[in-house]
Amino acid sequence: MESLTSRMQAVQSPIIPVVGELIKNSPGTISLGQGVVSYNPPHEAIEFLAKFLAEPANNLYKSVEGIPPLLTALAGKLQAFNGIEINGENCIVVTAGSNMGFMNAILAITNPGDEIILNTPYYFNHEMAIAMAGCRAVLVATDENYQLRKEAIAQAITPKTRAVVTISPNNPTGVVYSEAALRQVNQICATHSIYHISDEAYEYFTYNGVKHVSPGAFSNSSEYTISLYSLSKAYGFASWRIGYMVIPKHLLVAVKKVQDTILICPPVISQYAALGALQAKEDYLKSHIEAIAQVRQLVLDSLNRLQGLCSIIPANGAFYFFLKVHTQMDAFELVKQLIQEHKVAVIPGTTFGIDDGCYLRVAYGALQKETAKEGIERLVQGLETIVRS
């Protein structure tokens, strides 16, 4: 039988499993690859599982957009932390992670052939989702510090453009966009009657006094701003698959059609765990993020030894650094050598849409201090050995 072709042939393969296979074949490798945290959900999340189990009806399907107690709790969090008021113009939809929120949004606002503007380096799952929907990602390069270029974004808009995507704090660069920059993008979207999709999965992870800003809080932005959030990072919820989106009310019917088809409803047991997690004391997030900040400084101190060999852009958010390595080597070949010869894994920049040069994403959120120290030492020594040889 001839092999069947489909739209999926045009979609890049996820890089994490590819690197994971290389790690599996090189035992003892320390991963600075996947973007997860090392800590577990708060005990309140586990305690709320009993509430789920106590109600037999919880084994049945529930509301497509999420259970009411969780929607209420999220509305409180959005008001208190993000400055977003849930009113008659917008609403919350709970999703199975914020990647699903992005897919919901793209399918709800586009027709095949439409365009979505991504700032490069982009988050690879965003580009993949756009391709799956039969749309085209229009790539706009950020500046030398990975900051937004508002004029370039405006110039990239065509009659087929349906949205501009921003990620702050950013994956893969770790940079945080200023309120002024986000306001400019938001205004561009308003002027052109397109959507601003704001991915804020790393909203709590900021350092050196930098503050996170939510475009959904800007006045009169509810009609065209789509905000995406996740519990995966801040609450150690990666496998529980709970995220949520704040959308204009006029998109609710379309988003519910998508979600009901793919998921029916977010896993109710995970929604109860999320409800519990949101009850955790402030110290839970504060202590864990302070620990990651310490690991971040350790990683930065080590990477600074690579000055001349790599360009290291200041990054005050998420838990990534995006290195430009001064070599003609292919980024994926460099990643393979680092794993096979130096037992340390990172992610190649080509995955994030950067083909002009050799770039690596270094993730430090998943490691305790001592493991991170060993991992980053292997990376520094590996780069010195491979690139200078």
Coordinates of C-alpha atoms in Angstrom, one line a residue:
M1 CA 0.0 0.0 0.0
E2 CA 1.3 3.4 -0.9
S3 CA 2.1 5.6 2.1
L4 CA -0.6 8.1 2.6
T5 CA 0.2 11.8 2.7
S6 CA -1.4 14.4 4.9
R7 CA -1.0 17.9 6.1
M8 CA 1.1 16.5 9.0
Q9 CA 4.0 16.0 6.6
A10 CA 4.5 19.8 6.6
V11 CA 4.6 19.9 10.4
Q12 CA 8.0 19.7 12.1
S13 CA 8.5 16.8 14.5
P14 CA 8.6 17.7 18.2
I15 CA 12.2 18.0 19.3
I16 CA 11.9 17.0 22.9
P17 CA 11.3 13.2 22.2
V18 CA 14.2 13.3 19.6
V19 CA 16.6 14.7 22.2
G20 CA 15.1 12.3 24.8
E21 CA 16.0 9.3 22.7
L22 CA 19.6 10.6 22.4
I23 CA 19.7 11.0 26.2
K24 CA 18.3 7.5 26.7
N25 CA 21.1 6.1 24.5
S26 CA 23.7 8.0 26.5
P27 CA 23.1 7.0 30.2
G28 CA 24.2 9.6 32.8
T29 CA 23.4 12.6 30.7
I30 CA 22.2 15.7 32.5
S31 CA 19.4 17.4 30.7
L32 CA 19.3 21.1 30.3
G33 CA 16.7 20.6 27.6
Q34 CA 13.0 20.2 28.6
G35 CA 11.3 23.2 30.2
V36 CA 9.9 21.8 33.4
V37 CA 10.4 22.6 37.1
S38 CA 12.0 20.2 39.6
Y39 CA 9.4 20.6 42.4
N40 CA 6.0 19.0 43.0
P41 CA 2.5 20.5 43.2
P42 CA 1.5 21.9 46.6
H43 CA 0.0 19.5 49.1
E44 CA -3.3 21.4 48.8
A45 CA -3.6 20.1 45.2
I46 CA -3.4 16.5 46.5
E47 CA -5.8 17.2 49.3
F48 CA -8.5 18.3 46.9
L49 CA -8.4 14.9 45.1
A50 CA -10.5 13.6 48.0
K51 CA -13.2 16.2 47.2
F52 CA -13.3 14.8 43.6
L53 CA -13.5 11.2 44.8
A54 CA -16.3 12.0 47.3
E55 CA -18.7 12.9 44.6
P56 CA -19.7 10.0 42.3
A57 CA -21.1 12.4 39.7
N58 CA -17.6 13.7 39.1
N59 CA -17.0 10.6 37.0
L60 CA -19.4 12.0 34.4
Y61 CA -18.7 14.6 31.8
K62 CA -18.7 18.2 33.1
S63 CA -18.9 21.6 31.5
V64 CA -16.8 22.1 28.4
E65 CA -15.3 25.4 29.7
G66 CA -14.5 24.1 33.2
I67 CA -16.1 23.4 36.6
P68 CA -17.7 26.5 38.2
P69 CA -15.5 26.5 41.4
L70 CA -12.3 26.5 39.4
L71 CA -13.6 29.3 37.0
T72 CA -14.4 31.4 40.1
A73 CA -11.0 30.8 41.6
L74 CA -9.3 31.6 38.3
A75 CA -11.3 34.9 38.0
G76 CA -10.0 35.9 41.5
K77 CA -6.4 35.1 40.5
L78 CA -6.7 37.0 37.2
Q79 CA -8.0 40.1 39.0
A80 CA -5.4 39.9 41.8
F81 CA -2.3 39.0 39.9
N82 CA -2.9 40.0 36.2
G83 CA -5.2 43.0 36.7
I84 CA -7.8 41.3 34.4
E85 CA -11.4 41.7 35.3
I86 CA -13.8 39.0 34.0
N87 CA -16.9 40.8 32.8
G88 CA -19.5 40.7 30.1
E89 CA -16.9 41.2 27.4
N90 CA -14.6 38.3 28.2
C91 CA -14.6 34.8 29.8
I92 CA -12.4 32.0 31.0
V93 CA -12.1 28.5 29.4
V94 CA -10.1 25.9 31.2
T95 CA -8.0 23.7 28.9
A96 CA -5.8 20.7 29.0
G97 CA -2.7 22.8 29.2
S98 CA -2.0 26.1 27.5
N99 CA -0.8 24.4 24.3
M100 CA -4.4 23.3 23.8
G101 CA -5.5 26.9 24.5
F102 CA -3.4 28.0 21.6
M103 CA -4.8 25.4 19.3
N104 CA -8.3 26.3 20.4
A105 CA -7.6 30.0 19.6
I106 CA -6.1 29.3 16.2
L107 CA -8.9 27.1 15.0
A108 CA -11.5 29.6 16.4
I109 CA -10.2 32.7 14.6
T110 CA -8.8 31.4 11.3
N111 CA -9.7 29.9 8.0
P112 CA -7.2 27.7 6.0
G113 CA -4.7 30.0 4.3
D114 CA -4.8 32.7 7.0
E115 CA -1.7 34.1 8.5
I116 CA -0.4 34.3 12.1
I117 CA 2.6 36.5 13.0
L118 CA 5.2 34.8 15.2
N119 CA 8.2 36.7 16.6
T120 CA 11.4 34.7 16.2
P121 CA 12.7 32.8 17.9
Y122 CA 9.3 31.2 18.3
Y123 CA 7.9 28.5 20.5
F124 CA 7.9 25.5 18.3
N125 CA 4.4 24.2 19.3
H126 CA 2.9 27.5 18.2
E127 CA 4.4 27.1 14.7
M128 CA 3.3 23.5 14.6
A129 CA -0.3 24.4 15.6
I130 CA -0.5 27.0 12.9
A131 CA 0.6 24.5 10.2
M132 CA -1.8 21.9 11.5
A133 CA -4.7 24.4 11.0
G134 CA -3.7 24.9 7.4
C135 CA -2.5 28.4 8.1
R136 CA 0.8 30.1 7.6
A137 CA 3.2 31.4 10.2
V138 CA 4.7 34.8 9.2
L139 CA 8.0 35.2 11.0
V140 CA 9.2 38.5 12.3
A141 CA 12.7 38.6 13.8
T142 CA 13.2 40.2 17.2
D143 CA 16.1 42.6 17.7
E144 CA 19.7 41.7 18.9
N145 CA 18.4 41.4 22.5
Y146 CA 15.4 39.3 21.4
Q147 CA 13.0 42.2 22.0
L148 CA 10.0 43.0 19.9
R149 CA 10.3 45.2 16.8
K150 CA 6.9 46.9 16.5
E151 CA 7.6 48.5 13.1
A152 CA 8.5 45.1 11.6
I153 CA 5.3 43.5 13.1
A154 CA 3.2 46.3 11.6
Q155 CA 4.8 45.9 8.2
A156 CA 4.2 42.1 8.3
I157 CA 0.4 42.5 8.5
T158 CA -1.6 41.6 5.4
P159 CA -5.3 41.2 4.7
K160 CA -4.8 37.5 5.6
T161 CA -3.4 38.3 9.1
R162 CA -5.6 37.1 12.0
A163 CA -3.3 37.5 15.0
V164 CA 0.1 38.5 16.4
V165 CA 1.5 36.2 19.0
T166 CA 3.7 37.3 21.9
I167 CA 5.3 35.2 24.7
S168 CA 6.4 37.0 27.8
P169 CA 8.3 35.9 29.8
N170 CA 9.7 34.2 26.7
N171 CA 10.3 30.7 25.6
P172 CA 13.0 30.1 24.3
T173 CA 14.9 33.3 25.1
G174 CA 13.9 34.1 28.7
V175 CA 13.5 37.8 27.9
V176 CA 10.6 39.8 29.4
Y177 CA 8.8 42.3 27.2
S178 CA 8.2 45.8 28.7
E179 CA 4.7 47.2 29.3
A180 CA 5.4 49.8 26.6
A181 CA 6.3 47.1 24.0
L182 CA 3.3 45.0 24.8
R183 CA 1.0 48.1 24.6
Q184 CA 2.4 48.9 21.2
V185 CA 1.6 45.5 19.9
N186 CA -1.8 45.5 21.5
Q187 CA -2.5 48.9 19.8
I188 CA -1.3 47.5 16.4
C189 CA -3.8 44.6 16.8
A190 CA -6.6 47.0 17.7
T191 CA -5.9 49.3 14.7
H192 CA -5.9 46.4 12.3
S193 CA -8.8 44.5 13.9
I194 CA -6.8 41.4 14.5
Y195 CA -6.2 39.4 17.7
H196 CA -3.3 39.7 20.1
I197 CA -2.5 36.2 21.4
S198 CA -0.5 36.6 24.7
D199 CA 1.1 33.4 26.0
E200 CA 1.9 33.9 29.7
A201 CA 2.8 30.4 30.8
Y202 CA 5.9 31.8 32.7
E203 CA 4.1 34.7 34.3
Y204 CA 5.5 34.1 37.8
F205 CA 9.1 33.5 36.7
T206 CA 10.7 37.0 36.7
Y207 CA 14.0 38.1 38.3
N208 CA 15.9 41.2 39.4
G209 CA 12.8 43.2 40.2
V210 CA 11.3 42.8 36.7
K211 CA 7.5 42.6 36.7
H212 CA 5.2 40.6 34.5
V213 CA 2.6 42.6 32.4
S214 CA -0.6 41.1 31.0
P215 CA -2.0 42.7 27.8
G216 CA -5.5 41.6 28.8
A217 CA -5.4 44.2 31.5
F218 CA -5.0 47.1 29.1
S219 CA -8.1 49.2 28.9
N220 CA -10.5 48.4 26.1
S221 CA -8.4 45.3 25.1
S222 CA -11.0 42.6 26.0
E223 CA -12.5 42.5 22.5
Y224 CA -9.3 41.4 20.7
T225 CA -6.9 40.0 23.3
I226 CA -6.6 36.2 23.9
S227 CA -4.5 35.4 27.0
L228 CA -3.1 31.9 27.7
Y229 CA -2.0 30.6 31.1
S230 CA -0.7 27.3 32.5
L231 CA -0.3 25.6 35.8
S232 CA 2.4 23.3 34.4
K233 CA 5.3 25.5 35.3
A234 CA 4.5 27.5 38.5
Y235 CA 2.6 24.7 40.2
G236 CA 4.7 21.7 39.1
F237 CA 1.6 20.5 37.1
A238 CA 3.2 19.4 33.8
S239 CA 1.5 16.0 33.6
W240 CA -1.8 17.1 35.1
R241 CA -2.6 19.1 31.9
I242 CA -4.4 22.1 33.2
G243 CA -4.2 25.6 31.6
Y244 CA -6.8 28.2 30.8
M245 CA -7.5 31.0 28.4
V246 CA -9.2 34.4 28.7
I247 CA -11.0 35.1 25.5
P248 CA -13.4 37.7 24.1
K249 CA -16.9 36.6 24.8
H250 CA -17.7 36.5 21.0
L251 CA -15.2 33.7 20.6
L252 CA -16.8 31.4 23.2
V253 CA -19.1 29.5 20.9
A254 CA -16.3 28.8 18.5
V255 CA -13.8 27.8 21.2
K256 CA -16.4 25.5 22.8
K257 CA -16.9 23.7 19.5
V258 CA -13.2 23.0 19.2
Q259 CA -12.8 21.9 22.8
D260 CA -15.9 19.7 22.8
T261 CA -14.7 18.0 19.7
I262 CA -11.1 17.3 20.9
L263 CA -11.5 17.0 24.6
I264 CA -15.2 17.3 25.6
C265 CA -14.1 18.7 29.0
P266 CA -10.8 19.2 30.8
P267 CA -10.0 16.2 33.1
V268 CA -12.2 16.9 36.1
I269 CA -9.8 15.2 38.6
S270 CA -7.0 17.6 37.4
Q271 CA -9.4 20.6 37.7
Y272 CA -10.0 19.7 41.4
A273 CA -6.2 19.4 41.8
A274 CA -5.9 22.9 40.2
L275 CA -8.5 24.3 42.5
G276 CA -6.5 23.0 45.4
A277 CA -3.2 24.4 44.0
L278 CA -4.7 27.8 43.8
Q279 CA -5.3 27.6 47.6
A280 CA -1.6 27.2 48.3
K281 CA 0.0 29.9 50.4
E282 CA 2.1 32.6 48.7
D283 CA 5.2 31.0 50.2
Y284 CA 4.8 28.0 47.9
L285 CA 5.5 30.0 44.8
K286 CA 7.9 32.4 46.4
S287 CA 10.2 29.8 47.9
H288 CA 10.4 27.7 44.7
I289 CA 11.0 30.7 42.4
E290 CA 13.7 32.0 44.8
A291 CA 15.4 28.6 44.5
I292 CA 15.2 28.7 40.7
A293 CA 16.6 32.3 40.8
Q294 CA 19.7 30.9 42.7
V295 CA 20.2 28.2 40.1
R296 CA 19.8 30.9 37.4
Q297 CA 22.6 32.9 38.8
L298 CA 24.8 29.9 39.1
V299 CA 24.1 29.0 35.4
L300 CA 24.7 32.6 34.3
D301 CA 28.0 32.8 36.2
S302 CA 29.3 29.7 34.4
L303 CA 28.0 30.7 31.0
N304 CA 29.8 34.1 31.4
R305 CA 33.1 32.1 31.1
L306 CA 32.1 31.5 27.5
Q307 CA 32.4 35.2 26.5
G308 CA 34.0 35.2 23.1
L309 CA 32.8 31.7 22.3
C310 CA 29.1 32.5 22.8
S311 CA 26.8 35.5 22.9
I312 CA 24.7 35.5 26.1
I313 CA 21.8 37.9 26.0
P314 CA 20.4 39.1 29.4
A315 CA 17.2 37.3 30.2
N316 CA 15.1 38.2 33.3
G317 CA 12.3 35.7 32.9
A318 CA 11.2 32.1 32.5
F319 CA 14.1 29.6 33.1
Y320 CA 16.0 29.7 29.8
F321 CA 19.0 31.3 28.2
F322 CA 19.3 31.3 24.4
L323 CA 23.0 31.1 23.4
K324 CA 24.5 32.1 20.1
V325 CA 27.5 29.9 19.6
H326 CA 30.2 31.4 17.4
T327 CA 30.7 28.4 15.1
Q328 CA 29.8 27.2 11.7
M329 CA 28.6 23.9 13.1
D330 CA 25.0 22.7 12.6
A331 CA 23.1 23.3 15.9
F332 CA 21.6 19.7 16.0
E333 CA 25.0 18.2 15.3
L334 CA 26.4 20.2 18.2
V335 CA 23.6 19.0 20.4
K336 CA 24.3 15.4 19.5
Q337 CA 28.0 15.8 20.3
L338 CA 27.3 17.4 23.6
I339 CA 25.1 14.5 24.6
Q340 CA 27.3 11.7 23.3
E341 CA 30.7 13.1 24.3
H342 CA 30.0 15.3 27.3
K343 CA 26.8 13.9 28.8
V344 CA 24.8 17.1 28.7
A345 CA 21.7 17.9 26.7
V346 CA 20.3 21.2 25.3
I347 CA 17.9 22.1 22.5
P348 CA 19.0 23.3 19.1
G349 CA 17.9 26.8 18.0
T350 CA 16.7 25.5 14.6
T351 CA 13.7 24.1 16.5
F352 CA 12.7 27.7 17.4
G353 CA 12.9 29.0 13.8
I354 CA 16.5 30.2 13.9
D355 CA 18.6 28.9 11.0
D356 CA 21.0 31.8 10.6
G357 CA 23.8 30.6 12.9
C358 CA 24.2 28.1 15.7
Y359 CA 21.9 28.7 18.7
L360 CA 21.2 26.6 21.8
R361 CA 18.4 26.8 24.4
V362 CA 19.6 26.1 27.9
A363 CA 16.9 25.3 30.4
Y364 CA 17.7 25.4 34.1
G365 CA 14.3 25.0 35.9
A366 CA 14.3 21.3 36.3
L367 CA 17.5 20.9 38.3
Q368 CA 18.5 21.3 41.9
K369 CA 21.5 23.5 42.5
E370 CA 24.2 20.7 42.6
T371 CA 22.9 18.9 39.5
A372 CA 22.6 22.2 37.7
K373 CA 26.2 23.1 38.6
E374 CA 27.4 19.8 37.2
G375 CA 25.3 20.1 34.1
I376 CA 26.4 23.6 33.3
E377 CA 30.1 22.7 33.9
R378 CA 29.7 19.9 31.3
L379 CA 28.1 22.3 28.9
V380 CA 30.8 24.9 29.3
Q381 CA 33.6 22.3 29.0
G382 CA 31.9 20.6 26.1
L383 CA 31.4 23.8 24.1
E384 CA 35.1 24.8 24.8
T385 CA 36.3 21.4 23.6
I386 CA 34.0 21.0 20.6
V387 CA 34.0 24.6 19.2
R388 CA 37.7 25.2 19.8
S389 CA 38.8 21.9 18.3

